[in-house]
PDB file of C-alpha atoms in Angstrom:
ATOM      1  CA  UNK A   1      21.535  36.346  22.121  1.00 61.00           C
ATOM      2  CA  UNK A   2      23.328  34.333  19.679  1.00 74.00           C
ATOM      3  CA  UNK A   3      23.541  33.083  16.152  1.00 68.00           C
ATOM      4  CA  UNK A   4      21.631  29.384  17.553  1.00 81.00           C
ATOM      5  CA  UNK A   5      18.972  31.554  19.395  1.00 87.00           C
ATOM      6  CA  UNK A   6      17.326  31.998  15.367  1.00 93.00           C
ATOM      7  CA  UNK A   7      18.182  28.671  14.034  1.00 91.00           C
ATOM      8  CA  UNK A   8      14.548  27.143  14.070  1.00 92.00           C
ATOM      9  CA  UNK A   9      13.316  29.827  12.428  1.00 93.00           C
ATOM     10  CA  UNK A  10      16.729  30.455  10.032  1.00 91.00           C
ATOM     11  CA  UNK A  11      15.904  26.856   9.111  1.00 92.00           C
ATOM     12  CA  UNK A  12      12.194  25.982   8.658  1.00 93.00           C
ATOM     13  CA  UNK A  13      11.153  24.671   5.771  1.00 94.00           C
ATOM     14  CA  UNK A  14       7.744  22.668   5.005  1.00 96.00           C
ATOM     15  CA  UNK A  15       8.548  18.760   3.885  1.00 97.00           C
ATOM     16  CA  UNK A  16       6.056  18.223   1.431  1.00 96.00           C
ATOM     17  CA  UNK A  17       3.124  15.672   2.502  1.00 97.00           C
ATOM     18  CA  UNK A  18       4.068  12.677   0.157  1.00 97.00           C
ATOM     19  CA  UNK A  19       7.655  12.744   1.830  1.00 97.00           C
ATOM     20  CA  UNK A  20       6.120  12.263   5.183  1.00 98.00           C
ATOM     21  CA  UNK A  21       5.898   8.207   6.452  1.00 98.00           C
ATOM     22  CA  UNK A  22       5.626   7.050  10.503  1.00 98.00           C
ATOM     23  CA  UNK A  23       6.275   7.708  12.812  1.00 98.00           C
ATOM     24  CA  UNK A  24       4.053  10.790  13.455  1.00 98.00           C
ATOM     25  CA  UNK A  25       4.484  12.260  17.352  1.00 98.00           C
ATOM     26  CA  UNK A  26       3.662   9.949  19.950  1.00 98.00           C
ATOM     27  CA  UNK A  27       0.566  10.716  22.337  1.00 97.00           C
ATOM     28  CA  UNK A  28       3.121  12.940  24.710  1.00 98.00           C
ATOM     29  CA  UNK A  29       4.731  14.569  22.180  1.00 98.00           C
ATOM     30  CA  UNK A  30       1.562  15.598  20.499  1.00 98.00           C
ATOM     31  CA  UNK A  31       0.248  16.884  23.893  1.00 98.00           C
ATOM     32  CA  UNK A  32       3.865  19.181  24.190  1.00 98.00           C
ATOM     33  CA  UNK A  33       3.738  20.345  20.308  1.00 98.00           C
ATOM     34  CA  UNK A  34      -0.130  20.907  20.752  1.00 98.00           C
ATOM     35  CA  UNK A  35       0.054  23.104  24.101  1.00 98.00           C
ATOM     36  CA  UNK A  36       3.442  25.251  22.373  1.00 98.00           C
ATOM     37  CA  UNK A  37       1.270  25.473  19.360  1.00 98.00           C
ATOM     38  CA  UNK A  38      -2.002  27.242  21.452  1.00 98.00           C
ATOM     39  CA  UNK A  39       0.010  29.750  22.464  1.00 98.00           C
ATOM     40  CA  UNK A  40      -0.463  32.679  19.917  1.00 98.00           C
ATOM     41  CA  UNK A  41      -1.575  36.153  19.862  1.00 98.00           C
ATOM     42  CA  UNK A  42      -5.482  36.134  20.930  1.00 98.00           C
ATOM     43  CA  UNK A  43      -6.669  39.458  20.984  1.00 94.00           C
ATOM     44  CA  UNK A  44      -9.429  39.603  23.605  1.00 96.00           C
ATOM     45  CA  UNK A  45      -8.756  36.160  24.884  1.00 97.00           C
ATOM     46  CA  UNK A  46     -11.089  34.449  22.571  1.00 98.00           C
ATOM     47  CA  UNK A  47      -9.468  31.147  21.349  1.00 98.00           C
ATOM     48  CA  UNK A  48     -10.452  31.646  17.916  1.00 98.00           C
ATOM     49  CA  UNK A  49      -9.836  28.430  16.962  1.00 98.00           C
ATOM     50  CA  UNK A  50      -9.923  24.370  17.308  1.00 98.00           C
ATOM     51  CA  UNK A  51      -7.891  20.952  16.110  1.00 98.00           C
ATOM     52  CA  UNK A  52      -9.371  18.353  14.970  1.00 98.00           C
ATOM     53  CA  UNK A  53      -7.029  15.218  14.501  1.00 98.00           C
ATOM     54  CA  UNK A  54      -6.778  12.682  11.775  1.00 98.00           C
ATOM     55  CA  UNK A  55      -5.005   9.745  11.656  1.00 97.00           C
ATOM     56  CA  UNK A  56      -5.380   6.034  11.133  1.00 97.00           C
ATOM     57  CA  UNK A  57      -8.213   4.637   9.127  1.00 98.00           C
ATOM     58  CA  UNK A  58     -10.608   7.749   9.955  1.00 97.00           C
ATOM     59  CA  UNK A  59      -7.482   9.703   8.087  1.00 98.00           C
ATOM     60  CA  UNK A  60      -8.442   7.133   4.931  1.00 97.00           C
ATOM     61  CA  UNK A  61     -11.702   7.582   5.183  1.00 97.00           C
ATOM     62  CA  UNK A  62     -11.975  11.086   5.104  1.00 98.00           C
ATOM     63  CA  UNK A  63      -9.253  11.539   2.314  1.00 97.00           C
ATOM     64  CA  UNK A  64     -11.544   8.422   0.354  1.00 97.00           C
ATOM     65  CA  UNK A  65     -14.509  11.345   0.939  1.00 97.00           C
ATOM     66  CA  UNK A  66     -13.160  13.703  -0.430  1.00 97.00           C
ATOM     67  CA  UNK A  67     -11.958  12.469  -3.435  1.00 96.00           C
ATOM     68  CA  UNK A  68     -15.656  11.523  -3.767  1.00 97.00           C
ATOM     69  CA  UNK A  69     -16.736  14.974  -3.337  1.00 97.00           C
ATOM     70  CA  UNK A  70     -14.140  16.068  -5.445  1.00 97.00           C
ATOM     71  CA  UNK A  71     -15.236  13.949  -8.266  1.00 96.00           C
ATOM     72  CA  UNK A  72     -18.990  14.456  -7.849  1.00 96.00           C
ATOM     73  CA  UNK A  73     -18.152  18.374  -8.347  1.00 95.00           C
ATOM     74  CA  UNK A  74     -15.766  18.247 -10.636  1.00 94.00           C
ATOM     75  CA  UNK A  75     -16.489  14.613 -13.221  1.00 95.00           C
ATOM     76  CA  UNK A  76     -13.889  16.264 -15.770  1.00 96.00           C
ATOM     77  CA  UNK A  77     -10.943  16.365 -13.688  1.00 93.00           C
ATOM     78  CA  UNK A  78      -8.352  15.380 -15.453  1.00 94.00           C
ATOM     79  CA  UNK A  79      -6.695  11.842 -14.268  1.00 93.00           C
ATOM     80  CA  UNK A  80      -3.596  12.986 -13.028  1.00 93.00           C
ATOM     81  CA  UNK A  81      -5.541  15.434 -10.553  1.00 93.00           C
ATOM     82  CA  UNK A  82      -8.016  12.362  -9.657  1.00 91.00           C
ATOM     83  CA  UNK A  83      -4.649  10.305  -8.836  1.00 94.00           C
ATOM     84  CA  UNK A  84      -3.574  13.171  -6.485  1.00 93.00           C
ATOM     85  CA  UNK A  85      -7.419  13.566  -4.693  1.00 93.00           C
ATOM     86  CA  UNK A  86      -7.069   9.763  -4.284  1.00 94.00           C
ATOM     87  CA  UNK A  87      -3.939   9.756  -2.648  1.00 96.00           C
ATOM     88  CA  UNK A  88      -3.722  12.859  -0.860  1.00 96.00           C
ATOM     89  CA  UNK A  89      -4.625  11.234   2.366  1.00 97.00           C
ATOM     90  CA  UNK A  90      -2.028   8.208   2.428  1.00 97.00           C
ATOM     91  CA  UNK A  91       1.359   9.990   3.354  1.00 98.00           C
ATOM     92  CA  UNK A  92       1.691  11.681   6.228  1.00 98.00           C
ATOM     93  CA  UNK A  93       0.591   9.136   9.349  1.00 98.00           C
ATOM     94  CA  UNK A  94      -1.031  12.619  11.282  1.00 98.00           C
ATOM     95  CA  UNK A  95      -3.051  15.346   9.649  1.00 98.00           C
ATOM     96  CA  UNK A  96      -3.968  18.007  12.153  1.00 98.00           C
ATOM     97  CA  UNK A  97      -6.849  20.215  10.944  1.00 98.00           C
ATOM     98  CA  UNK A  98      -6.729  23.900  12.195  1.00 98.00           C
ATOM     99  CA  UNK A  99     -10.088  25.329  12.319  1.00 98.00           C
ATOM    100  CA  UNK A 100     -10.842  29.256  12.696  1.00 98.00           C
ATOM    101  CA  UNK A 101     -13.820  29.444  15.733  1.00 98.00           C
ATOM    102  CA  UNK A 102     -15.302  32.872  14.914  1.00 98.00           C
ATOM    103  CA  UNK A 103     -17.088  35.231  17.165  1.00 98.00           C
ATOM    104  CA  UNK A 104     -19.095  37.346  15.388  1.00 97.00           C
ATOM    105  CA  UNK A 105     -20.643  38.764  18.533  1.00 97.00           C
ATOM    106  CA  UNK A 106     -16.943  40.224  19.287  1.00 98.00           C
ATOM    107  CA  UNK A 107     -15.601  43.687  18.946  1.00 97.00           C
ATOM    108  CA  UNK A 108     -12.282  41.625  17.584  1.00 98.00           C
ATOM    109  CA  UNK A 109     -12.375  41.764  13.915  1.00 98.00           C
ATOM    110  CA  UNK A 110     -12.753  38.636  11.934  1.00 98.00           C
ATOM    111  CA  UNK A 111      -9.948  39.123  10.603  1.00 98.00           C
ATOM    112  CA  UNK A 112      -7.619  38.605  13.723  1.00 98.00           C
ATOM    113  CA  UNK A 113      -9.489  35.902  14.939  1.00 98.00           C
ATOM    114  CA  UNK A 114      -8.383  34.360  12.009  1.00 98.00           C
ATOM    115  CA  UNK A 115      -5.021  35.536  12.138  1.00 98.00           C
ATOM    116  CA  UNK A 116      -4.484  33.997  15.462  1.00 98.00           C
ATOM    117  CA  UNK A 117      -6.190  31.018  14.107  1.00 98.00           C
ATOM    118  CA  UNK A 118      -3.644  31.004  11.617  1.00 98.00           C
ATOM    119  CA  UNK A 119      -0.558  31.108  14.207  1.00 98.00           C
ATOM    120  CA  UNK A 120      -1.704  27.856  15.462  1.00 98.00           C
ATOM    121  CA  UNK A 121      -1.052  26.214  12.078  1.00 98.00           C
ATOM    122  CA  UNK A 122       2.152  27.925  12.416  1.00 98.00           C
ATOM    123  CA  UNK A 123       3.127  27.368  15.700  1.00 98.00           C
ATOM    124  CA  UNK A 124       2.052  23.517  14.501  1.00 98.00           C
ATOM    125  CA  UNK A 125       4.961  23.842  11.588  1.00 98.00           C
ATOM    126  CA  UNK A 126       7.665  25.290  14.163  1.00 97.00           C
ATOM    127  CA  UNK A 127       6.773  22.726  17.092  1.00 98.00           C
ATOM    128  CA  UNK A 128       6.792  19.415  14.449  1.00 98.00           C
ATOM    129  CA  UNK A 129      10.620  21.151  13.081  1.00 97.00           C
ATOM    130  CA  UNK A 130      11.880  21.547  16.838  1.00 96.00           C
ATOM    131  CA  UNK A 131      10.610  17.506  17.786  1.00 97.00           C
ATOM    132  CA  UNK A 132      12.348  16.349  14.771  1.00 97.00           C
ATOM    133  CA  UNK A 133       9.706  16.031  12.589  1.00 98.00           C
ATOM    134  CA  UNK A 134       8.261  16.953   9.298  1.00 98.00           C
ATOM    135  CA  UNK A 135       4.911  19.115   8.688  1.00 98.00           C
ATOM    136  CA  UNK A 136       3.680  21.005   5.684  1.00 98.00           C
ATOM    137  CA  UNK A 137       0.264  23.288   5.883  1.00 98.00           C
ATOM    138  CA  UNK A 138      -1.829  22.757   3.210  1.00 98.00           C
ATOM    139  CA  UNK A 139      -5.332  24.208   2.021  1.00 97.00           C
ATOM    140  CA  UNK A 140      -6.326  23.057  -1.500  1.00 95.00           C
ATOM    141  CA  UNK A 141     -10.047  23.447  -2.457  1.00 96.00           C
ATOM    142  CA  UNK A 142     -11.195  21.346   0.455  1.00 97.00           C
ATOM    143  CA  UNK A 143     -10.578  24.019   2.901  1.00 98.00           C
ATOM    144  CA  UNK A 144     -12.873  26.411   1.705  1.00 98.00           C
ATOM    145  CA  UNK A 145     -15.780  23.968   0.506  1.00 98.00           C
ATOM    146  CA  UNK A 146     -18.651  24.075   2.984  1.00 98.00           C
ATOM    147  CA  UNK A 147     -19.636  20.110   2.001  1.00 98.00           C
ATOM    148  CA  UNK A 148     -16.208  19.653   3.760  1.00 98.00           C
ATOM    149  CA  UNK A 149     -16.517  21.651   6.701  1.00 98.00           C
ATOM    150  CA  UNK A 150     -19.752  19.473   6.849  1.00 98.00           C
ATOM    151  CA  UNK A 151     -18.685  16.733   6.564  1.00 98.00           C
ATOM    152  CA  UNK A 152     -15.832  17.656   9.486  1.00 98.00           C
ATOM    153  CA  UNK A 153     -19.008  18.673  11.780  1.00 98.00           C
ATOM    154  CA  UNK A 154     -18.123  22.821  11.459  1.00 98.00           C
ATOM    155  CA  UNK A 155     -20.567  25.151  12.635  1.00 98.00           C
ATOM    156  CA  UNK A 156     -21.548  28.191  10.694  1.00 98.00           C
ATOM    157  CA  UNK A 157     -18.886  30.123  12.296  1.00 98.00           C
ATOM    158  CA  UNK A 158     -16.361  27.542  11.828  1.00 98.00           C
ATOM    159  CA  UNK A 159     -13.560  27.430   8.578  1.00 98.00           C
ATOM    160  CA  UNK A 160     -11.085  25.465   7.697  1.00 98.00           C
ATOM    161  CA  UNK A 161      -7.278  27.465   8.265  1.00 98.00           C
ATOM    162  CA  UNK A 162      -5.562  24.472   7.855  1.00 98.00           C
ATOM    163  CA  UNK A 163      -4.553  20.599   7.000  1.00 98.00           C
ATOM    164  CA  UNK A 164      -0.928  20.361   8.695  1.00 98.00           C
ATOM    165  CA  UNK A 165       0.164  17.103   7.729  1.00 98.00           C
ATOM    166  CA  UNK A 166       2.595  15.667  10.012  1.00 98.00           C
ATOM    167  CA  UNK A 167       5.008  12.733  10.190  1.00 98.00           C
ATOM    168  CA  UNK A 168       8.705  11.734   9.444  1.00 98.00           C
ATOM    169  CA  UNK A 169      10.377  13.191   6.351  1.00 97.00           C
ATOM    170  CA  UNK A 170      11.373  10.029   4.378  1.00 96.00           C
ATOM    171  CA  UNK A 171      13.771  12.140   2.486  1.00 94.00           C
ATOM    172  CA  UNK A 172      15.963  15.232   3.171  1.00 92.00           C
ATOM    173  CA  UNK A 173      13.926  18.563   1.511  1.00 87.00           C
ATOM    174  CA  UNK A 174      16.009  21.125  -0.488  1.00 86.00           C
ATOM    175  CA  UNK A 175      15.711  24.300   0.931  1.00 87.00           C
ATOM    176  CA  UNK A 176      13.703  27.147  -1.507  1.00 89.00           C
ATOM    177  CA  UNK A 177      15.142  30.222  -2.168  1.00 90.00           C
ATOM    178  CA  UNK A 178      14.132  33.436   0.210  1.00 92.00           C
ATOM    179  CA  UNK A 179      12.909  36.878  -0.266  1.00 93.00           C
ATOM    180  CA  UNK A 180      15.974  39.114   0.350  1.00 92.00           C
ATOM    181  CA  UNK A 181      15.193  41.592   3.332  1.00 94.00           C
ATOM    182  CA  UNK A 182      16.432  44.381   1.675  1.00 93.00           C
ATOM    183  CA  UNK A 183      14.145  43.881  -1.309  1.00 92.00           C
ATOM    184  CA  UNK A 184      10.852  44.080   1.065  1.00 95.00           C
ATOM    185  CA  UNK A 185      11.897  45.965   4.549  1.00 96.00           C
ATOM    186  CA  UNK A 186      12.006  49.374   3.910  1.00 95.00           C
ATOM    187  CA  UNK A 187      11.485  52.751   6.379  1.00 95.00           C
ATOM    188  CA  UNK A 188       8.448  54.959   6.769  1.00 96.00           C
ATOM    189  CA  UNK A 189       8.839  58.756   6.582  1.00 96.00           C
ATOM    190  CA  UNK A 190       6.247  61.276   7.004  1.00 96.00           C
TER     191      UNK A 190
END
């Protein structure tokens, strides 16, 4: 092994959605980040989770609906945070949409199928990085709101993990400082 073996992960970083402009993957490259991305710890083989793409006008639309719903729920919001609802959609050219597929009938906890879920959106981060593109996972109120997951078509077991907005970075990202090791790795004793 060797110092390059780590460098993906010594260097990932999120680029933050409004730095992200075309071009997002290309169909293949999707299809090779997308099948890297699936492959995550599933305890009990349940693919406990789903994509759902966004991209082009539907991307518009569905960033246009939200700030809608945002506004109907919240008529105070101050304009700054309208500006940001109405443009939160308009950056990044892809916005992937990791959803958490939950089988409650399952001796796997919840918990882990959302974990693994979770990975995914991960996996999504690491695989834009190593194509030579820019992601950043996002949540934000709209990925707990059920009038979303509605509006998305998400069954009762269904939940938003994710919005991984994808594309170029139209500017280099600053690193943020890390948590040192040695302040959060220590041993176990009995």
């Amino acid at each position: 092994m060797t110092a390059d073996d780590l460098h993906l992960l010594n260097t990932r970083h999120s680029v933050p959605s409004r730095q992200l402009g075309e071009p997002a993957p290309d169909a293949a490259s999707l299809a090779r980040l997308l099948e890297a991305a699936v492959r995550v710890p599933d305890h009990g083989k349940l693919v406990p989770f789903r994509i759902l793409t966004l991209r082009g006008d539907a991307k518009l639309a569905f960033g246009a609906q939200l700030t809608a719903m945002a506004l109907a729920k919240h008529p105070d919001m101050p304009e700054s945070k309208r500006e940001k609802e109405r443009h939160r959609y308009t950056f990044a050219p892809l916005v992937l949409v990791v959803v958490a597929h939950i089988h409650r009938d399952s001796t796997v906890p919840e918990f882990e199928q959302n974990l693994s879920a979770g990975c995914v959106a991960y996996n999504m981060l690491l695989g834009a990085q190593a194509l030579g593109f820019g992601a950043q996972w996002l949540t934000g109120w709209a990925a707990y709101d059920r009038d979303v997951a509605a509006l998305l078509g998400l069954a009762d077991n269904e939940h938003v993990v994710g919005f991984v907005h994808m594309g170029t970075a139209t500017m280099d990202t600053p690193d943020r400082d890390r948590p040192s090791v040695d302040g959060i790795v220590s041993e176990w004793t009995p």
